[in-house]
Amino acid sequence: MSDLSAPEIYLWQMVETRARELFALYGYEEVRTPVLERTDVFVRSLGDTTEVVQKEMYAFEDRGGRSVALRPEGTAGVIRFIAGGGPELRRARLYYMGPMFRAERPQAGRKRQFHQIGVEHLGEANPVADAECIAMQAHLLRAWGLSDFEIQVNTRGLPEDRKAVADGLRKALEPRRRELCEDCQRRYEENVLRILDCKQEACGRIAAALPPVTDFMSAEARDYFEQVLELLEALDVPVERNPRLVRGLDYYMHTVWEFTHGALGAQDAISGGGRYRIDVDGDAVDGVGFALGVERVLMALAAEGVDGDAFRERPKVWVVTQGERAFRENLVLTMTLRHHGVACGMEMEKRSMKAQMRAAGRAEARYAVIRGDREMDDGTFLVKDMESGAQDTMDMPSLMEKLLPDVAGRVE
Ligand code: HAM
């Protein structure tokens, strides 16, 4: 778990701001669900055989003896929220951003507190919604300045196809079962699909030779997937079919996808998503969505040379004071400028001019506005352009004209 501060925080802010702007273009609204939920909210959505639930959840008893957990992802809480609301929520487009928690072994790109930006598009359970969701995500990555990413897509088929897929895979794996790693020997019985994305080389070779999962699926599932792929082509979003893409959560059906980025090494998924059907007290909720790992987005931005410093907010003005009388008047000036929307700094200690000018330079202020007791007597200001070094003496009206953003005819 990490503290987040400058200079990285400038990138976090840019990433969040652009995400909000982009989601608004697609009609998504923000939802903020609690970080702590009853444990069963996650168990019933994510499935009790998933690794996240079995091994990675921060679950504990609260003082009332209730089992609660820090959210390991965002979908389950959003579904809990919309299931408790009216019918209009069943067709909502929602986004969220915030911390998630998984008790994983930390390594590059894997943290115990990490952050997701995610969306859930509820209702409208059809291939068009899936394709739009993937296309929006590609749009978002480009809005952040990323281009070196790939989109891998696959289908989990219909829930009714699951048994046929598992049986088909088992049959195809049977002759080479003994060559699988220990984990996959167990997975063969419990969760055969997970053999497909095993990271062990031997298992990878075996999985690569298997027929694609679509071979075992119904015509309806295959047709759905083809429609998604066709729509993505029409939207000019290049994707790669990856028949071995599984996704680690149980709620998926039909389309699943991951965005990968060359800079991320072993943990190369920058995001994951898919269509799902989640049962809430006997009531099926349909949706499609994705979540991006913000830490991984930042690693990708660094690799593509996007510099956080470019997004730092710099003050337009630094007010520099000399003498007792000017001090109070300058404080009034800084407040007036801020009330007019001009970012402005001034030291609260009375230090030398030199020290104050250094502070103005460190803050990378655009202008230093210098007023000492002598300027007070004359009713003027000395304005230094910190980029060109040019200095100018001005009275109050011309200073305001120069600095205020909404004064007509201002000189910049
Ligand atoms: P997920 O694949 O488990 O999907 O997580 C999404 C993304 O969160 C990953 O691709 C990764 O970038 C990031 N992530 C996950 N675990 C960690 C970690 N320990 N440290 C850093 N980053 C991490 C979900 O969570 C689904 N709820 C996505 C979804 C939404 N599907 C449908 N709707």
Coordinates of C-alpha atoms and ligand atoms in Angstrom, one line a residue:
M1 CA 0.0 0.0 0.0
S2 CA 1.5 3.3 -1.0
D3 CA 1.2 7.0 -0.4
L4 CA 0.5 8.9 -3.5
S5 CA 2.0 12.4 -3.9
A6 CA 3.7 14.8 -6.2
P7 CA 5.1 14.5 -8.8
E8 CA 3.2 11.2 -9.6
I9 CA -0.1 12.7 -8.4
Y10 CA -0.2 15.1 -11.3
L11 CA -0.6 12.0 -13.6
W12 CA -3.2 10.6 -11.3
Q13 CA -5.2 13.8 -11.5
M14 CA -4.8 13.9 -15.3
V15 CA -5.9 10.3 -15.6
E16 CA -9.0 10.8 -13.4
T17 CA -10.0 14.1 -15.0
R18 CA -9.8 12.8 -18.5
A19 CA -11.7 9.7 -17.5
R20 CA -14.5 11.8 -16.1
E21 CA -14.7 13.9 -19.2
L22 CA -14.7 10.9 -21.5
F23 CA -17.3 9.0 -19.5
A24 CA -19.6 12.0 -19.7
L25 CA -19.3 11.8 -23.5
Y26 CA -20.8 8.3 -23.4
G27 CA -23.5 9.1 -20.9
Y28 CA -22.0 7.5 -17.8
E29 CA -22.6 8.8 -14.3
E30 CA -20.4 8.3 -11.3
V31 CA -21.3 6.0 -8.4
R32 CA -19.4 5.8 -5.1
T33 CA -20.0 2.6 -3.2
P34 CA -18.5 1.8 0.2
V35 CA -15.0 0.4 0.5
L36 CA -16.2 -2.0 3.1
E37 CA -19.1 -4.4 2.3
R38 CA -20.6 -7.5 3.8
T39 CA -18.3 -10.4 2.7
D40 CA -21.2 -12.2 0.9
V41 CA -21.6 -9.3 -1.5
F42 CA -18.3 -10.4 -3.0
V43 CA -18.7 -14.2 -2.6
R44 CA -22.0 -14.3 -4.3
S45 CA -20.9 -12.1 -7.3
L46 CA -17.3 -13.2 -7.9
G47 CA -17.9 -16.9 -7.1
D48 CA -16.5 -18.9 -4.2
T49 CA -14.0 -20.8 -6.3
T50 CA -12.2 -17.7 -7.6
E51 CA -8.8 -17.0 -6.4
V52 CA -9.8 -13.4 -5.4
V53 CA -12.4 -14.8 -3.0
Q54 CA -10.5 -17.8 -1.8
K55 CA -7.1 -16.3 -1.2
E56 CA -7.0 -12.6 -1.6
M57 CA -9.8 -10.9 0.2
Y58 CA -9.2 -8.8 3.3
A59 CA -12.2 -10.3 5.1
F60 CA -12.7 -10.1 8.9
E61 CA -15.3 -9.9 11.6
D62 CA -16.4 -6.4 12.7
R63 CA -17.3 -5.6 16.3
G64 CA -20.9 -6.9 15.8
G65 CA -19.5 -10.3 14.6
R66 CA -20.5 -9.6 11.0
S67 CA -18.2 -10.8 8.3
V68 CA -17.1 -7.8 6.2
A69 CA -14.5 -7.3 3.5
L70 CA -12.5 -4.6 1.9
R71 CA -13.7 -4.5 -1.7
P72 CA -11.3 -6.5 -4.0
E73 CA -13.0 -5.0 -7.1
G74 CA -15.9 -2.7 -8.0
T75 CA -18.5 -4.7 -9.9
A76 CA -20.0 -6.6 -6.9
G77 CA -20.7 -3.4 -4.9
V78 CA -22.3 -1.7 -8.0
I79 CA -24.5 -4.7 -8.6
R80 CA -25.5 -4.7 -4.9
F81 CA -26.4 -1.0 -5.3
I82 CA -28.5 -1.3 -8.4
A83 CA -30.3 -4.4 -7.3
G84 CA -31.6 -2.4 -4.3
G85 CA -32.8 0.4 -6.6
G86 CA -35.7 1.0 -9.0
P87 CA -36.1 -0.4 -12.5
E88 CA -34.4 2.7 -14.1
L89 CA -31.2 1.7 -12.4
R90 CA -31.3 -1.6 -14.3
R91 CA -30.5 0.3 -17.4
A92 CA -27.8 2.6 -15.9
R93 CA -24.4 3.5 -17.2
L94 CA -22.2 3.9 -14.1
Y95 CA -18.5 4.6 -13.5
Y96 CA -16.4 4.5 -10.4
M97 CA -12.8 5.2 -9.3
G98 CA -11.1 4.3 -6.1
P99 CA -9.0 2.0 -4.0
M100 CA -9.4 -1.8 -4.1
F101 CA -7.7 -4.3 -1.8
R102 CA -6.2 -7.7 -2.5
A103 CA -3.9 -9.6 -0.2
E104 CA -1.6 -10.6 -3.0
R105 CA 2.2 -11.1 -2.9
P106 CA 3.4 -7.6 -3.9
Q107 CA 5.5 -7.3 -7.0
A108 CA 5.9 -4.8 -9.9
G109 CA 2.4 -3.9 -10.9
R110 CA 0.8 -5.8 -8.1
K111 CA -0.2 -4.0 -4.9
R112 CA -2.3 -4.8 -1.9
Q113 CA -4.1 -1.4 -2.1
F114 CA -4.4 -0.5 -5.8
H115 CA -6.8 1.7 -7.7
Q116 CA -9.3 1.0 -10.3
I117 CA -11.2 3.1 -12.8
G118 CA -14.2 1.0 -14.0
V119 CA -17.5 1.2 -15.7
E120 CA -20.7 -1.0 -15.6
H121 CA -23.3 -0.7 -18.3
L122 CA -26.4 -2.4 -17.0
G123 CA -29.2 -3.8 -19.1
E124 CA -29.1 -3.6 -22.9
A125 CA -27.7 -7.2 -22.9
N126 CA -26.5 -7.4 -26.5
P127 CA -23.4 -7.4 -28.7
V128 CA -23.7 -3.7 -29.5
A129 CA -23.2 -2.8 -25.8
D130 CA -20.1 -5.0 -25.6
A131 CA -18.5 -3.5 -28.7
E132 CA -19.2 0.1 -27.5
C133 CA -17.7 -0.7 -24.1
I134 CA -14.5 -2.0 -25.7
A135 CA -14.4 0.9 -28.1
M136 CA -14.9 3.4 -25.3
Q137 CA -12.0 1.9 -23.4
A138 CA -9.7 2.2 -26.4
H139 CA -10.8 5.8 -26.7
L140 CA -10.0 6.4 -23.0
L141 CA -6.5 5.0 -23.3
R142 CA -5.8 7.2 -26.3
A143 CA -7.2 10.2 -24.4
W144 CA -4.5 9.5 -21.8
G145 CA -1.8 9.5 -24.4
L146 CA -1.3 5.7 -24.7
S147 CA -0.9 3.9 -28.0
D148 CA 1.2 0.9 -27.4
F149 CA -1.6 -1.4 -26.2
E150 CA -3.3 -4.5 -27.5
I151 CA -6.8 -5.7 -27.0
Q152 CA -7.4 -9.4 -26.6
V153 CA -10.9 -10.7 -26.7
N154 CA -12.6 -14.1 -26.2
T155 CA -15.9 -15.5 -25.3
R156 CA -17.1 -17.4 -22.3
G157 CA -20.2 -18.5 -24.1
L158 CA -23.6 -18.9 -22.4
P159 CA -23.9 -20.3 -18.9
E160 CA -25.5 -23.4 -20.5
D161 CA -22.3 -23.9 -22.5
R162 CA -20.1 -24.2 -19.5
K163 CA -20.5 -27.9 -19.0
A164 CA -19.9 -28.7 -22.7
V165 CA -16.8 -26.5 -22.7
A166 CA -15.4 -28.1 -19.5
D167 CA -16.1 -31.6 -20.8
G168 CA -14.6 -30.8 -24.2
L169 CA -11.5 -29.4 -22.7
R170 CA -11.1 -32.3 -20.3
K171 CA -11.4 -34.8 -23.1
A172 CA -8.9 -32.9 -25.2
L173 CA -6.5 -32.7 -22.3
E174 CA -6.9 -36.3 -21.1
P175 CA -3.9 -37.8 -23.1
R176 CA -1.5 -35.2 -21.7
R177 CA -2.9 -34.8 -18.2
R178 CA 0.2 -36.1 -16.5
E179 CA 2.4 -33.5 -18.1
L180 CA 0.4 -30.6 -16.5
C181 CA 1.8 -28.8 -13.4
E182 CA 0.5 -29.7 -10.0
D183 CA -1.9 -26.8 -9.8
C184 CA -3.4 -27.7 -13.2
Q185 CA -3.8 -31.4 -12.2
R186 CA -6.1 -30.0 -9.5
R187 CA -7.7 -27.5 -11.9
Y188 CA -8.4 -30.4 -14.3
E189 CA -11.1 -31.5 -11.9
E190 CA -12.2 -28.2 -10.3
N191 CA -11.8 -25.5 -12.8
V192 CA -10.5 -26.8 -16.1
L193 CA -10.8 -23.5 -17.9
R194 CA -8.0 -22.0 -15.7
I195 CA -5.5 -24.4 -17.3
L196 CA -5.8 -22.3 -20.4
D197 CA -4.1 -19.3 -18.8
C198 CA -1.6 -21.2 -16.6
K199 CA 1.7 -19.3 -16.7
Q200 CA 3.9 -22.5 -16.6
E201 CA 5.6 -23.1 -19.9
A202 CA 4.7 -26.8 -20.2
C203 CA 1.0 -26.1 -19.5
G204 CA 1.1 -23.2 -21.9
R205 CA 2.4 -25.4 -24.7
I206 CA -0.3 -28.0 -24.0
A207 CA -3.0 -25.3 -23.9
A208 CA -1.8 -23.8 -27.2
A209 CA -2.5 -27.1 -28.9
L210 CA -6.1 -27.3 -27.7
P211 CA -9.1 -26.6 -29.9
P212 CA -10.5 -23.1 -29.3
V213 CA -13.2 -23.0 -26.6
T214 CA -15.7 -21.7 -29.2
D215 CA -15.6 -25.3 -30.7
F216 CA -17.5 -26.5 -27.7
M217 CA -20.1 -23.7 -27.5
S218 CA -23.6 -23.3 -28.8
A219 CA -24.3 -21.7 -32.2
E220 CA -26.0 -18.8 -30.2
A221 CA -22.8 -18.1 -28.3
R222 CA -20.6 -18.2 -31.3
D223 CA -22.9 -16.0 -33.3
Y224 CA -23.0 -13.4 -30.4
F225 CA -19.2 -13.3 -30.4
E226 CA -19.0 -12.9 -34.2
Q227 CA -21.4 -10.0 -34.0
V228 CA -19.1 -8.3 -31.3
L229 CA -16.1 -8.8 -33.6
E230 CA -17.9 -7.4 -36.6
L231 CA -19.1 -4.3 -34.7
L232 CA -15.5 -3.7 -33.5
E233 CA -14.3 -3.8 -37.0
A234 CA -17.0 -1.4 -38.1
L235 CA -15.9 0.9 -35.3
D236 CA -12.2 0.6 -36.4
V237 CA -11.0 -0.9 -33.2
P238 CA -8.4 -3.6 -33.9
V239 CA -8.6 -6.6 -31.5
E240 CA -6.9 -9.9 -31.3
R241 CA -8.9 -13.1 -30.7
N242 CA -7.3 -15.0 -27.9
P243 CA -9.0 -18.4 -27.3
R244 CA -6.9 -18.8 -24.1
L245 CA -8.2 -15.7 -22.4
V246 CA -10.2 -16.8 -19.4
R247 CA -10.5 -13.9 -16.8
G248 CA -10.3 -14.9 -13.2
L249 CA -13.8 -14.1 -12.0
D250 CA -16.8 -16.4 -12.3
Y251 CA -19.5 -13.9 -13.2
Y252 CA -18.6 -13.6 -16.9
M253 CA -20.5 -14.9 -19.9
H254 CA -20.2 -14.1 -23.6
T255 CA -17.6 -11.4 -24.4
V256 CA -14.4 -11.1 -22.2
W257 CA -11.4 -9.0 -22.9
E258 CA -8.1 -7.6 -21.6
F259 CA -6.0 -4.7 -22.6
T260 CA -2.3 -5.4 -22.4
H261 CA 0.6 -3.1 -22.6
G262 CA 4.2 -3.9 -23.6
A263 CA 5.6 -2.0 -20.6
L264 CA 4.0 -4.1 -17.9
G265 CA 6.1 -7.3 -18.0
A266 CA 4.6 -10.4 -16.4
Q267 CA 1.6 -8.5 -15.1
D268 CA 0.8 -7.2 -18.5
A269 CA -3.0 -6.6 -18.1
I270 CA -3.7 -3.0 -17.8
S271 CA -7.4 -3.8 -17.6
G272 CA -10.0 -6.5 -17.8
G273 CA -13.6 -6.7 -18.5
G274 CA -16.5 -8.5 -20.0
R275 CA -20.2 -9.3 -20.0
Y276 CA -21.7 -10.8 -16.9
R277 CA -24.9 -12.0 -15.4
I278 CA -25.0 -11.8 -11.6
D279 CA -27.7 -13.4 -9.5
V280 CA -29.0 -11.2 -6.7
D281 CA -31.4 -13.1 -4.5
G282 CA -32.8 -15.1 -7.5
D283 CA -32.9 -12.0 -9.7
A284 CA -30.4 -12.0 -12.7
V285 CA -28.7 -8.6 -13.4
D286 CA -27.1 -8.3 -16.8
G287 CA -24.2 -5.9 -17.5
V288 CA -21.0 -5.3 -19.3
G289 CA -18.0 -3.4 -17.9
F290 CA -14.3 -3.2 -17.3
A291 CA -11.8 -2.0 -14.7
L292 CA -8.4 -0.5 -15.4
G293 CA -5.6 -0.7 -12.8
V294 CA -4.5 2.9 -12.4
E295 CA -1.0 2.0 -11.1
R296 CA -0.5 0.0 -14.3
V297 CA -1.9 2.9 -16.4
L298 CA 0.8 5.0 -14.8
M299 CA 3.5 2.5 -15.6
A300 CA 2.4 2.5 -19.2
L301 CA 2.3 6.3 -19.4
A302 CA 5.9 6.4 -18.0
A303 CA 7.0 3.9 -20.6
E304 CA 5.4 6.0 -23.4
G305 CA 7.2 9.1 -22.1
V306 CA 4.2 11.0 -20.7
D307 CA 5.7 13.3 -18.1
G308 CA 3.7 14.1 -15.0
D309 CA 5.3 17.5 -14.6
A310 CA 3.5 18.7 -17.7
F311 CA 0.3 18.4 -15.7
R312 CA 1.4 20.3 -12.6
E313 CA -0.7 23.3 -11.8
R314 CA 1.6 26.3 -11.7
P315 CA 0.6 29.7 -10.1
K316 CA 0.2 32.5 -12.6
V317 CA 1.4 35.0 -10.0
W318 CA 3.8 35.1 -7.1
V319 CA 3.5 38.2 -5.0
V320 CA 6.8 39.5 -3.6
T321 CA 6.9 41.9 -0.7
Q322 CA 9.4 44.4 0.7
G323 CA 8.6 46.3 3.8
E324 CA 6.0 46.2 6.6
R325 CA 3.2 48.3 5.0
A326 CA 3.1 46.5 1.7
F327 CA 2.9 43.1 3.4
R328 CA -0.8 43.4 4.4
E329 CA -1.8 45.1 1.1
N330 CA -0.1 42.3 -0.8
L331 CA -2.0 39.7 1.2
V332 CA -5.3 41.5 0.1
L333 CA -4.0 41.5 -3.5
T334 CA -3.4 37.7 -3.5
M335 CA -6.9 37.1 -2.1
T336 CA -8.5 39.4 -4.7
L337 CA -6.6 37.6 -7.5
R338 CA -7.7 34.2 -6.3
H339 CA -11.3 35.3 -6.0
H340 CA -11.0 36.2 -9.7
G341 CA -9.7 32.8 -10.6
V342 CA -6.0 33.6 -10.8
A343 CA -3.7 31.0 -9.0
C344 CA -1.5 33.0 -6.8
G345 CA 1.3 32.5 -4.2
M346 CA 2.9 34.6 -1.6
E347 CA 5.1 33.8 1.4
M348 CA 3.6 34.2 4.8
E349 CA 7.0 34.8 6.4
K350 CA 8.9 38.0 5.9
R351 CA 12.0 36.9 4.1
S352 CA 14.5 38.7 1.8
M353 CA 13.5 39.6 -1.7
K354 CA 16.1 37.2 -3.0
A355 CA 14.5 34.3 -1.0
Q356 CA 11.0 35.3 -2.2
M357 CA 12.2 35.4 -5.9
R358 CA 13.7 32.0 -5.5
A359 CA 10.4 30.7 -4.2
A360 CA 8.6 32.2 -7.2
G361 CA 11.1 30.4 -9.4
R362 CA 10.6 27.1 -7.6
A363 CA 6.8 27.4 -7.9
E364 CA 7.4 28.1 -11.7
A365 CA 5.1 31.2 -11.4
R366 CA 4.5 33.0 -14.7
Y367 CA 4.8 36.5 -13.2
A368 CA 6.4 37.9 -10.1
V369 CA 4.4 40.9 -8.9
I370 CA 6.7 42.9 -6.6
R371 CA 5.4 45.6 -4.3
G372 CA 7.4 47.2 -1.5
D373 CA 6.8 50.3 0.5
R374 CA 8.2 52.5 -2.3
E375 CA 5.7 51.1 -4.8
M376 CA 3.0 51.6 -2.2
D377 CA 3.8 55.3 -2.2
D378 CA 3.7 55.5 -6.0
G379 CA 0.6 53.3 -6.4
T380 CA 2.6 51.0 -8.7
F381 CA 3.8 47.4 -9.0
L382 CA 6.9 45.9 -10.5
V383 CA 5.9 43.0 -12.7
K384 CA 8.6 40.5 -13.8
D385 CA 7.9 38.1 -16.6
M386 CA 9.6 35.0 -15.2
E387 CA 10.0 33.4 -18.7
S388 CA 11.5 36.3 -20.6
G389 CA 13.0 38.2 -17.5
A390 CA 11.4 41.4 -18.8
Q391 CA 10.3 43.9 -16.1
D392 CA 7.6 46.5 -16.2
T393 CA 6.2 49.1 -13.8
M394 CA 2.4 49.2 -13.8
D395 CA -0.5 50.8 -12.0
M396 CA -3.4 48.8 -10.6
P397 CA -5.7 48.9 -13.6
S398 CA -3.0 47.8 -16.1
L399 CA -1.9 45.0 -13.6
M400 CA -5.5 43.7 -13.5
E401 CA -5.9 44.0 -17.2
K402 CA -2.8 41.9 -17.6
L403 CA -3.6 39.2 -15.0
L404 CA -7.4 38.7 -15.0
P405 CA -8.6 36.2 -17.4
D406 CA -12.0 37.8 -18.2
V407 CA -10.9 41.4 -18.7
A408 CA -11.5 42.4 -22.4
G409 CA -8.4 43.5 -24.3
R410 CA -6.0 42.1 -21.7
V411 CA -2.4 41.9 -22.8
E412 CA -0.7 38.5 -22.2
Ligands
HAM1 P1 -9.7 -7.7 -12.7 O1 -9.1 -8.2 -14.0 O2 -9.6 -8.6 -11.5 O3 -11.2 -7.3 -13.1 O4 -9.0 -6.3 -12.4 C1 -8.9 -5.3 -13.3 C2 -7.6 -4.6 -13.3 O5 -7.2 -4.2 -12.0 C3 -6.4 -5.5 -13.7 O6 -6.3 -5.6 -15.2 C4 -5.2 -4.8 -13.2 O7 -4.9 -3.7 -14.0 C5 -5.8 -4.2 -11.9 N1 -5.4 -5.0 -10.7 C6 -6.0 -6.1 -10.3 N2 -5.3 -6.5 -9.2 C7 -4.3 -5.7 -9.0 C8 -3.3 -5.5 -8.0 N3 -3.1 -6.4 -7.0 N4 -2.4 -4.5 -8.1 C9 -2.5 -3.6 -9.1 N5 -3.5 -3.7 -10.0 C10 -4.3 -4.7 -10.0 C11 -12.1 -6.8 -12.2 O8 -11.8 -6.3 -11.1 C12 -13.5 -6.7 -12.7 N6 -14.3 -6.1 -11.7 C13 -13.5 -5.9 -14.0 C14 -14.9 -5.8 -14.6 C15 -15.8 -4.8 -14.4 N7 -15.6 -6.7 -15.3 C16 -16.8 -6.3 -15.5 N8 -16.9 -5.1 -15.0

